[in-house]
Short mmCIF file of C-alpha atoms in Angstrom, two decimals:
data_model
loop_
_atom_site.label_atom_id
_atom_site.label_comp_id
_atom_site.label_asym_id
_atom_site.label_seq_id
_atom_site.Cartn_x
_atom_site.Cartn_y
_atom_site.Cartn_z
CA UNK A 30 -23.18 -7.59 7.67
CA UNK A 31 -19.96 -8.70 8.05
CA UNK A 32 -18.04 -5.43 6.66
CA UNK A 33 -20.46 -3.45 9.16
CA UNK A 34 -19.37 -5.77 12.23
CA UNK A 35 -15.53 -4.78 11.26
CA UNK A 36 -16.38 -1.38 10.52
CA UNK A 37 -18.05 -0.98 14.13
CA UNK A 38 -15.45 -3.07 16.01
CA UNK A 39 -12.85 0.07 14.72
CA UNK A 40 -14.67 2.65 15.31
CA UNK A 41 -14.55 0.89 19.36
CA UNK A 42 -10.67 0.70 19.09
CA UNK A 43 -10.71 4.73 17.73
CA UNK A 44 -13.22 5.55 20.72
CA UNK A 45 -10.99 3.93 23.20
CA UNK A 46 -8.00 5.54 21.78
CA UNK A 47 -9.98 8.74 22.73
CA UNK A 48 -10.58 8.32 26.22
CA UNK A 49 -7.13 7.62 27.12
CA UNK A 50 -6.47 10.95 25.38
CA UNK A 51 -9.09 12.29 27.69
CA UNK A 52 -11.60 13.02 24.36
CA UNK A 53 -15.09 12.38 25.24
CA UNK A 54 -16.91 13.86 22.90
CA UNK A 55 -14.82 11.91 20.23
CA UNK A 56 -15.32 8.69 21.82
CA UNK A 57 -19.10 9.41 22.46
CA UNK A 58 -18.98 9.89 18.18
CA UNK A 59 -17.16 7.12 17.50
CA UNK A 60 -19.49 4.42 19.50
CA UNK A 61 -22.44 6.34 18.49
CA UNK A 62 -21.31 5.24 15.06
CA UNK A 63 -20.29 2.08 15.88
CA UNK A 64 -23.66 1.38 17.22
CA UNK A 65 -25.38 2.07 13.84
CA UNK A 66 -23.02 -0.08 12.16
CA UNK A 67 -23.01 -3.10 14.01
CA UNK A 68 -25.10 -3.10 17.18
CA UNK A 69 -23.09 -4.78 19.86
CA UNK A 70 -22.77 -5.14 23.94
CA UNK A 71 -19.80 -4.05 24.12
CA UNK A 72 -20.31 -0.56 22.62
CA UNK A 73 -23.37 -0.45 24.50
CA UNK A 74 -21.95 -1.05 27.81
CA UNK A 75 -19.03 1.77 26.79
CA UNK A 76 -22.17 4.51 25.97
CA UNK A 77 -23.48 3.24 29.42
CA UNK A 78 -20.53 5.96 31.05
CA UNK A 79 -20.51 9.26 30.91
CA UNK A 80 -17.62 11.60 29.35
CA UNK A 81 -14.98 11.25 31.17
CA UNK A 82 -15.97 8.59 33.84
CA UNK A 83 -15.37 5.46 31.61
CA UNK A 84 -14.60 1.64 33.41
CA UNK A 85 -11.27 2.14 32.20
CA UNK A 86 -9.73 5.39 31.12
CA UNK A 87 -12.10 7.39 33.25
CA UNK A 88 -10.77 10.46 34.79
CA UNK A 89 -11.20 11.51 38.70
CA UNK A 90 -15.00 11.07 38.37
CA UNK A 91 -15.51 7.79 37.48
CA UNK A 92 -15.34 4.52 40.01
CA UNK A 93 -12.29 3.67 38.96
CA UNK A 94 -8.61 5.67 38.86
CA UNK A 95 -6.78 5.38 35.81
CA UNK A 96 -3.95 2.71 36.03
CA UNK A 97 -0.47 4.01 36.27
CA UNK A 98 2.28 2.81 34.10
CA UNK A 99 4.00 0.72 36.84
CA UNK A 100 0.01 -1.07 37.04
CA UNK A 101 0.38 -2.76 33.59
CA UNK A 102 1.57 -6.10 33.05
CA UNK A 103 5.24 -6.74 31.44
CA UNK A 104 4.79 -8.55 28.47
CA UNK A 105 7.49 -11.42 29.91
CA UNK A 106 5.63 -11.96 33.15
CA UNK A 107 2.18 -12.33 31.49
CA UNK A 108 1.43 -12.82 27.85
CA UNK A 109 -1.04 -10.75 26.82
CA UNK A 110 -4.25 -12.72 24.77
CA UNK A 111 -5.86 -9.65 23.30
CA UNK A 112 -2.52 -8.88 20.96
CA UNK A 113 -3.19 -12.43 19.75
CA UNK A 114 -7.01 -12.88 19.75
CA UNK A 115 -8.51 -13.52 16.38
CA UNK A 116 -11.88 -14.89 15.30
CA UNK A 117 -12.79 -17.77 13.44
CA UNK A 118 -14.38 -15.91 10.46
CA UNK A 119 -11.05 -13.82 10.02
CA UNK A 120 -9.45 -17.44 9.87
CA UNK A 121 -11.86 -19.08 7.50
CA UNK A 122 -11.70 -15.80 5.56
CA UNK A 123 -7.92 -16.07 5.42
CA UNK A 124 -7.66 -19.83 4.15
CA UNK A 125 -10.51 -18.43 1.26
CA UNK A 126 -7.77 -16.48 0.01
CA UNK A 127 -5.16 -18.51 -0.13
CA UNK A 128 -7.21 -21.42 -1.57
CA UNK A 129 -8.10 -19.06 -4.91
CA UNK A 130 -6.69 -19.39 -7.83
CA UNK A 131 -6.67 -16.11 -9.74
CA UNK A 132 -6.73 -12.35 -9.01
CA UNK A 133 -10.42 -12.38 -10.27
CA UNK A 134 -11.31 -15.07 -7.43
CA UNK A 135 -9.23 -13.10 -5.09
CA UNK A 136 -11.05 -9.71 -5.34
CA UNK A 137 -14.29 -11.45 -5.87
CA UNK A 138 -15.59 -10.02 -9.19
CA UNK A 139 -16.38 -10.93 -12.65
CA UNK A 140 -13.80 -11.08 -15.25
CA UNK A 141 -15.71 -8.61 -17.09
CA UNK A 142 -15.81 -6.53 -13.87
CA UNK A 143 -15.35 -2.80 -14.55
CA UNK A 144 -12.64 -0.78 -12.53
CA UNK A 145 -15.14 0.48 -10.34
CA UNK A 146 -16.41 -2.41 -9.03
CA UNK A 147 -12.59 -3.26 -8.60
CA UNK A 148 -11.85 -0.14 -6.74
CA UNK A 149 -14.76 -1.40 -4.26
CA UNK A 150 -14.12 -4.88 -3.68
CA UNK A 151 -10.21 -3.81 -3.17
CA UNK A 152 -11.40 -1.01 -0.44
CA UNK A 153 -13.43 -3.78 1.44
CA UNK A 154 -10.97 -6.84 1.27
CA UNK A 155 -7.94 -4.42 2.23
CA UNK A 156 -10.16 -2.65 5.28
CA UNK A 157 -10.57 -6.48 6.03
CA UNK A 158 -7.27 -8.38 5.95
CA UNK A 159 -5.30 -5.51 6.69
CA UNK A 160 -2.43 -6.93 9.51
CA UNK A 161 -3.61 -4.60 12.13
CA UNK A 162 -7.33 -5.53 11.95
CA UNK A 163 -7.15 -9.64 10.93
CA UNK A 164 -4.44 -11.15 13.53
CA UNK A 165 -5.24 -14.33 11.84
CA UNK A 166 -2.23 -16.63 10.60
CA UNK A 167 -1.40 -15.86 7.32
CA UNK A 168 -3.64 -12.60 6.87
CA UNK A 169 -0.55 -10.66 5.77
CA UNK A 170 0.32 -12.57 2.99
CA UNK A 171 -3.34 -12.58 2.31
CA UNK A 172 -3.15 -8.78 2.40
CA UNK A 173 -0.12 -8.60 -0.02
CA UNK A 174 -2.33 -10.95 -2.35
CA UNK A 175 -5.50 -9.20 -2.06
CA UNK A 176 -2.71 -5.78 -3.43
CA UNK A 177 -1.03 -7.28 -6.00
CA UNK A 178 -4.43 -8.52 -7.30
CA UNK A 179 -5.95 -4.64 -7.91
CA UNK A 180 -2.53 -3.49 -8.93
CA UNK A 181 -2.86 -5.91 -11.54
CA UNK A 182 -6.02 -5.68 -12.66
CA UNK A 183 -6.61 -1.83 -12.82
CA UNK A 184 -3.70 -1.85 -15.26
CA UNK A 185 -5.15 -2.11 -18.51
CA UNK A 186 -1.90 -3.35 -20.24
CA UNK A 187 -0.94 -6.13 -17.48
CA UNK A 188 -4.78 -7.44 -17.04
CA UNK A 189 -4.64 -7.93 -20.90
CA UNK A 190 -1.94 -9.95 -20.82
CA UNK A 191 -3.26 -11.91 -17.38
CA UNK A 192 -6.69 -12.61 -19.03
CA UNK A 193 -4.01 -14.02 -22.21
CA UNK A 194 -2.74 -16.46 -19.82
CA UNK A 195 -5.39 -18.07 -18.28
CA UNK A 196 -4.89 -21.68 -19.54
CA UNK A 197 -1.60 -21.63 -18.64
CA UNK A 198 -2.57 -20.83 -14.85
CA UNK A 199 -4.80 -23.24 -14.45
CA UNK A 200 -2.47 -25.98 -15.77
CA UNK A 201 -3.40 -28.54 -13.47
CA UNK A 202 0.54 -29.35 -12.55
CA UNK A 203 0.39 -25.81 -11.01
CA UNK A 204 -0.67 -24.71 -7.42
CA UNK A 205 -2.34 -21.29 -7.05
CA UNK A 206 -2.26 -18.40 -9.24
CA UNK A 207 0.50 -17.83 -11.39
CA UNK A 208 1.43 -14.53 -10.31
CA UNK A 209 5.23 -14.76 -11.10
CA UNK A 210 4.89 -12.92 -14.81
CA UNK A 211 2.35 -9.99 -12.97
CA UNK A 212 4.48 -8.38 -10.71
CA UNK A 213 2.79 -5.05 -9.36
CA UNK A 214 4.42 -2.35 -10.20
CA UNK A 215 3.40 -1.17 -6.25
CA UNK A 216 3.92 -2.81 -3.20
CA UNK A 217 0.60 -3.70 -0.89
CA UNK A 218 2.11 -1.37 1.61
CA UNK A 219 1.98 1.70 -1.09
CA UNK A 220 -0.99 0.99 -2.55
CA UNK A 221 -3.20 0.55 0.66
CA UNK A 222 -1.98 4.10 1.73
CA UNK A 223 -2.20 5.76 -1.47
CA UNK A 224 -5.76 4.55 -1.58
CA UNK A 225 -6.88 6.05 2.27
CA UNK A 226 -4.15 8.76 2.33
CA UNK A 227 -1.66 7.16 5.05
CA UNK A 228 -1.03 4.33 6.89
CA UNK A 229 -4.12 2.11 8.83
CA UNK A 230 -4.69 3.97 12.25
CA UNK A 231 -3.32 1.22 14.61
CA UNK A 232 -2.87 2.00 18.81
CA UNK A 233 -0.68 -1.09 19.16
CA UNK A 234 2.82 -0.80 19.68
CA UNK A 235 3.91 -4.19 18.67
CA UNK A 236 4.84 -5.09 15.11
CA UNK A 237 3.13 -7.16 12.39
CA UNK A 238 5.39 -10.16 11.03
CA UNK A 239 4.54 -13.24 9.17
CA UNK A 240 1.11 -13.25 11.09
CA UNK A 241 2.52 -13.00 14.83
CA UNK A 242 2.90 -10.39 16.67
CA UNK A 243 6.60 -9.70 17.96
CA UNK A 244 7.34 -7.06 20.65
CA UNK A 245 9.85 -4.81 19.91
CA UNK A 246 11.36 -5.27 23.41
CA UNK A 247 12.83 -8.55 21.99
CA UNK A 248 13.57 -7.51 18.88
CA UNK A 249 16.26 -5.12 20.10
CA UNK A 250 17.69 -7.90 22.09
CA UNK A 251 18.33 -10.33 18.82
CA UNK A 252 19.92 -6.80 17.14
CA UNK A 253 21.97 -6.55 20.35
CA UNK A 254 23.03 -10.16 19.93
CA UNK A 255 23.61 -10.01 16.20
CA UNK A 256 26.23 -6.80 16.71
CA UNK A 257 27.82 -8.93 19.56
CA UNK A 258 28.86 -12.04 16.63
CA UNK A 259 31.89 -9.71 15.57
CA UNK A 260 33.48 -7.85 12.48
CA UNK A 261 34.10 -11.68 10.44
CA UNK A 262 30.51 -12.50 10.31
CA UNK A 263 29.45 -9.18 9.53
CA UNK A 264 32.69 -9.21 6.61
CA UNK A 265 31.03 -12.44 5.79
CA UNK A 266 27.66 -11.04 5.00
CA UNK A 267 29.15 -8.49 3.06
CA UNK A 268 31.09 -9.94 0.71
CA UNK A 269 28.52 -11.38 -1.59
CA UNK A 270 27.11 -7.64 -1.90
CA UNK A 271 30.32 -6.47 -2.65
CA UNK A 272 30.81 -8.68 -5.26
CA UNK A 273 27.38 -7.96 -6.89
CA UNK A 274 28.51 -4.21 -6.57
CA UNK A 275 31.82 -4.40 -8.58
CA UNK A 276 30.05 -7.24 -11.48
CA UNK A 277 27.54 -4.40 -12.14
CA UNK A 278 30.03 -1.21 -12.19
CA UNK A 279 32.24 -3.70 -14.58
CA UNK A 280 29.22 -4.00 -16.57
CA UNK A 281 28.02 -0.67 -16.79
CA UNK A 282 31.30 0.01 -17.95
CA UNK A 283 31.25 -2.39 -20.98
CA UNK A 284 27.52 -1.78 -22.06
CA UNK A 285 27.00 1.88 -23.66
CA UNK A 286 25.04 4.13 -22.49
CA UNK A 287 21.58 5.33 -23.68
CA UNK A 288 21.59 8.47 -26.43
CA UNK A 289 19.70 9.96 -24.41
CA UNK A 290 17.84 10.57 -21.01
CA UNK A 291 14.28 12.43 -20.12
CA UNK A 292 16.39 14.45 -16.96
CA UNK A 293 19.36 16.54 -16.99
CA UNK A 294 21.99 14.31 -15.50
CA UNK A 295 25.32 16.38 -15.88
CA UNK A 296 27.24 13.24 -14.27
CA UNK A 297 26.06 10.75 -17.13
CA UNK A 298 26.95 13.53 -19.68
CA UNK A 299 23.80 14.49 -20.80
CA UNK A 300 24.16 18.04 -20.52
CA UNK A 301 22.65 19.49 -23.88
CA UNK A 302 19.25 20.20 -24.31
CA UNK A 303 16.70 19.68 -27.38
CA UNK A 304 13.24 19.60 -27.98
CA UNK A 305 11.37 16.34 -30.26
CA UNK A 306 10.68 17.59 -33.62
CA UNK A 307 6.59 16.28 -33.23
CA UNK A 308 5.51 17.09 -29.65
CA UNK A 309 8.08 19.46 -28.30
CA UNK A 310 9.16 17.36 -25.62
CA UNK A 311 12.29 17.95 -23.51
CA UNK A 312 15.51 15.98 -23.29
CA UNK A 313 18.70 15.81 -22.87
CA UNK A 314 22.05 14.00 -24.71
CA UNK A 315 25.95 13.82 -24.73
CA UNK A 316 28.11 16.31 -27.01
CA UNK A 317 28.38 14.06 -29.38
CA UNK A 318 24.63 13.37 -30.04
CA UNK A 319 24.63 15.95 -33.26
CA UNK A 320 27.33 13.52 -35.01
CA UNK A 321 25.79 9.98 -34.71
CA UNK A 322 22.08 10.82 -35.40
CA UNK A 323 21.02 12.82 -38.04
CA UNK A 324 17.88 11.81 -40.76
CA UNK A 325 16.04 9.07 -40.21
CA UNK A 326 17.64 7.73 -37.28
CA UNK A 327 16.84 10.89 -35.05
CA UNK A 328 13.50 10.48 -36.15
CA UNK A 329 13.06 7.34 -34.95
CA UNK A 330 15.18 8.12 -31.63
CA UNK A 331 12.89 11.25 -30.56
CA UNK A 332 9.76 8.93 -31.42
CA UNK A 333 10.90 6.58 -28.48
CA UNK A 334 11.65 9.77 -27.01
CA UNK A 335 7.88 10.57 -26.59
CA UNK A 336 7.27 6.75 -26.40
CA UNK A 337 8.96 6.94 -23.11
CA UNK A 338 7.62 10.38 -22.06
CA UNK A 339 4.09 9.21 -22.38
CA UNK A 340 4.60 6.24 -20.58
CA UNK A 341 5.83 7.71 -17.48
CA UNK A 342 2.55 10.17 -17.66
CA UNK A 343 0.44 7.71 -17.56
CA UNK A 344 1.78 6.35 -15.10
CA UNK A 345 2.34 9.29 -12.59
CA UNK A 346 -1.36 10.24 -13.95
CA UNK A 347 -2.36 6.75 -12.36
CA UNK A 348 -0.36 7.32 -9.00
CA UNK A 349 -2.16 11.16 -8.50
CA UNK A 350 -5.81 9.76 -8.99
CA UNK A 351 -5.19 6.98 -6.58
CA UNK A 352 -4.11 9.24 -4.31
CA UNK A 353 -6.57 11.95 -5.03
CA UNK A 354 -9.75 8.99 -4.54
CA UNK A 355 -8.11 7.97 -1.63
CA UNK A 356 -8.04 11.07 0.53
CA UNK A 357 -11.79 11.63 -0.64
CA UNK A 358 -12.85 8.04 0.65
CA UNK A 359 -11.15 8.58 4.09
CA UNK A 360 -12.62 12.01 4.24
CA UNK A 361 -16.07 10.92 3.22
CA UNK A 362 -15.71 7.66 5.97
CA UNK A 363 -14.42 9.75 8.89
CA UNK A 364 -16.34 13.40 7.99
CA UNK A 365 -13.41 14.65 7.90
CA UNK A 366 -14.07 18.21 6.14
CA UNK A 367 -10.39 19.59 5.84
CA UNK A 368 -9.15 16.64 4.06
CA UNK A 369 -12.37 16.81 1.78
CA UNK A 370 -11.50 20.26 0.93
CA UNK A 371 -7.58 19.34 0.53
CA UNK A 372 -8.54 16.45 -1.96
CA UNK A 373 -10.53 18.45 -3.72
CA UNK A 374 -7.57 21.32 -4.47
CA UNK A 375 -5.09 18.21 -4.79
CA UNK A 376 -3.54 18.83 -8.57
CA UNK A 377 -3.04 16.21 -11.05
CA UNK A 378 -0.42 18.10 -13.18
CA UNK A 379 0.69 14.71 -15.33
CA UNK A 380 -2.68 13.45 -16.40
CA UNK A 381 -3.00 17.41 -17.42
CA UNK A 382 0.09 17.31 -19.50
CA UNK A 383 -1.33 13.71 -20.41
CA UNK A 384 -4.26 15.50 -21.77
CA UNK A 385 -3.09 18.11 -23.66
CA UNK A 386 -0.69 15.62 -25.54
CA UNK A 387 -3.43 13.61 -26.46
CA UNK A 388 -5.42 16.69 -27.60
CA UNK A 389 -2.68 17.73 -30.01
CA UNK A 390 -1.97 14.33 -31.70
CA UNK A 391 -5.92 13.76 -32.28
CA UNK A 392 -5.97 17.52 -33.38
#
């Protein structure tokens, strides 16, 4: 299968990674595995070698010496075609993406499709298009789409109002998805490492822009350059910030401030605490709180109070089992049994104050 072929051609990348770090028996692992993924030559040829004699990165056993640093080509005298090598599936695959015209079509489920079967096509499709595996134009912004797809969609409240709008994105004046009233409220970047626990293992040392890769040799050159245009251009750039920066302290100044806030924020005056009447829950207001709100309208203010307390449980709840499922897939995937055992003690503390809150008001 397809997945399998990717799946194998990593676990070469993480066995080559280990011989140059002179760890046999990890490599040995790792193309073991990749063999029962995806048979291919190459990995075959690799478990041809013994530990620590490999064509390559072999040590002083093998026929040949390990290259030196002053051996290896300079990127400006001789471009290298591996940084840049993609296949034609990865392209096809790429131009699939960015031809559909919904999250559902992007993710490749049902629109009835529960959130497990979203959690699985997301782990694939990420694994896939990620921009250090697919080197294929336009695989980040596939990546990105493939992200703000799930992000979507395994929010209850924003794929209700997506499914809501589906005439209206797939009015035929439009082109593509109609993403610009679903904005994630996490970027691809966050979401792809809360899911496997940190960022995708990569060995390259080159970085990932707009589908090409750009060394970082050059870009310190254009920053060189840039600091060389002089203090004008840079005053230049600035001023439209600056701008922005005094038209919002002007009007934070003329809009009042909120009766209240969930933290203790001693600089915004919210200094005195109290505790809703209903569910007991902490905040804080101004010295003058006691004087405008009394009867009815405190009522109402500490129900938006809790309003705005359970929201942000939810959502941290959200956050720690994403996490939580994430470090248990990558330490399922790589065997690792220290991270199993650290997922497993990881605490969810909000969906346990989520809990009990919904306890006592069905109660």
């Amino acid at each position: 299968m397809e997945v399998n072929r990717d799946e194998a051609e990593r676990c070469i990348d993480i066995a080559t990674a280990a011989l140059t770090n002179e760890q046999p028996e990890k490599a040995q692992r790792f193309l073991e595995k990749a063999q029962r993924l995806f048979p291919t030559e190459k990995a075959k040829g690799e478990l041809k070698w013994p530990p620590g004699s490999h064509s390559e990165f072999g040590g002083t056993s093998g026929p040949r010496q390990r290259q030196t640093p002053s051996d290896y080509t300079r990127p400006e005298e001789k471009p290298s075609e591996t940084s840049k090598s993609y296949s034609a599936d990865q392209l096809e695959a790429v131009k699939r993406i960015k031809q559909c015209k919904d999250f559902y079509e992007i993710l490749g489920v049902q629109k009835d499709a529960p959130e497990d079967e979203l959690k699985r096509s997301y782990r694939k499709l990420a694994l896939k298009f990620h921009p250090d595996k697919n080197r294929a134009p336009g695989a980040t912004e596939a990546f990105k789409a493939i992200g703000n797809a799930y992000a979507v969609l395994s929010n209850a409240t924003k794929r209700k109002k997506y499914d809501q709008c589906e005439e209206e994105r797939r009015h035929p004046s439009r082109q593509g998805p109609d993403n610009g009233n679903f904005e994630p409220d996490i970027s691809p970047e966050d979401l792809f490492n809360m899911f496997f626990g940190g960022g995708y293992p990569s060995s390259n040392a080159n970085i990932y822009t707009n589908g090409r890769m750009r060394n970082q040799r050059r870009e310190r050159r254009e920053r060189r350059e840039r600091q060389r245009d002089g203090g004008l251009a840079l005053f230049v750039q600035v001023m439209p910030i600056l701008i922005l920066v005094i038209v919002s302290a002007l009007s934070q100044i003329m809009v009042n401030s909120p009766p209240y806030s969930l933290s203790f924020r001693p600089s915004a005056g919210y200094t005195q605490k109290r505790l809703t009447e209903n569910l007991k829950v902490p905040y804080y207001v101004g010295e003058q709180f006691s004087k405008e709100f009394a009867g009815m309208n405190l009522k109402n203010l500490e129900r938006t109070v809790e309003d705005d307390y359970i929201s942000n449980l939810r959502n941290n709840c959200w956050k720690e089992k994403q996490q939580k499922e994430g470090m248990l897939y990558r330490a399922r995937y790589f065997g690792d049994t220290d991270l199993y055992q650290r997922a497993q003690r990881a605490r969810t503390p909000s969906c346990a104050k989520l809990s009990e809150i919904t306890a006592s008001l069905h109660g």
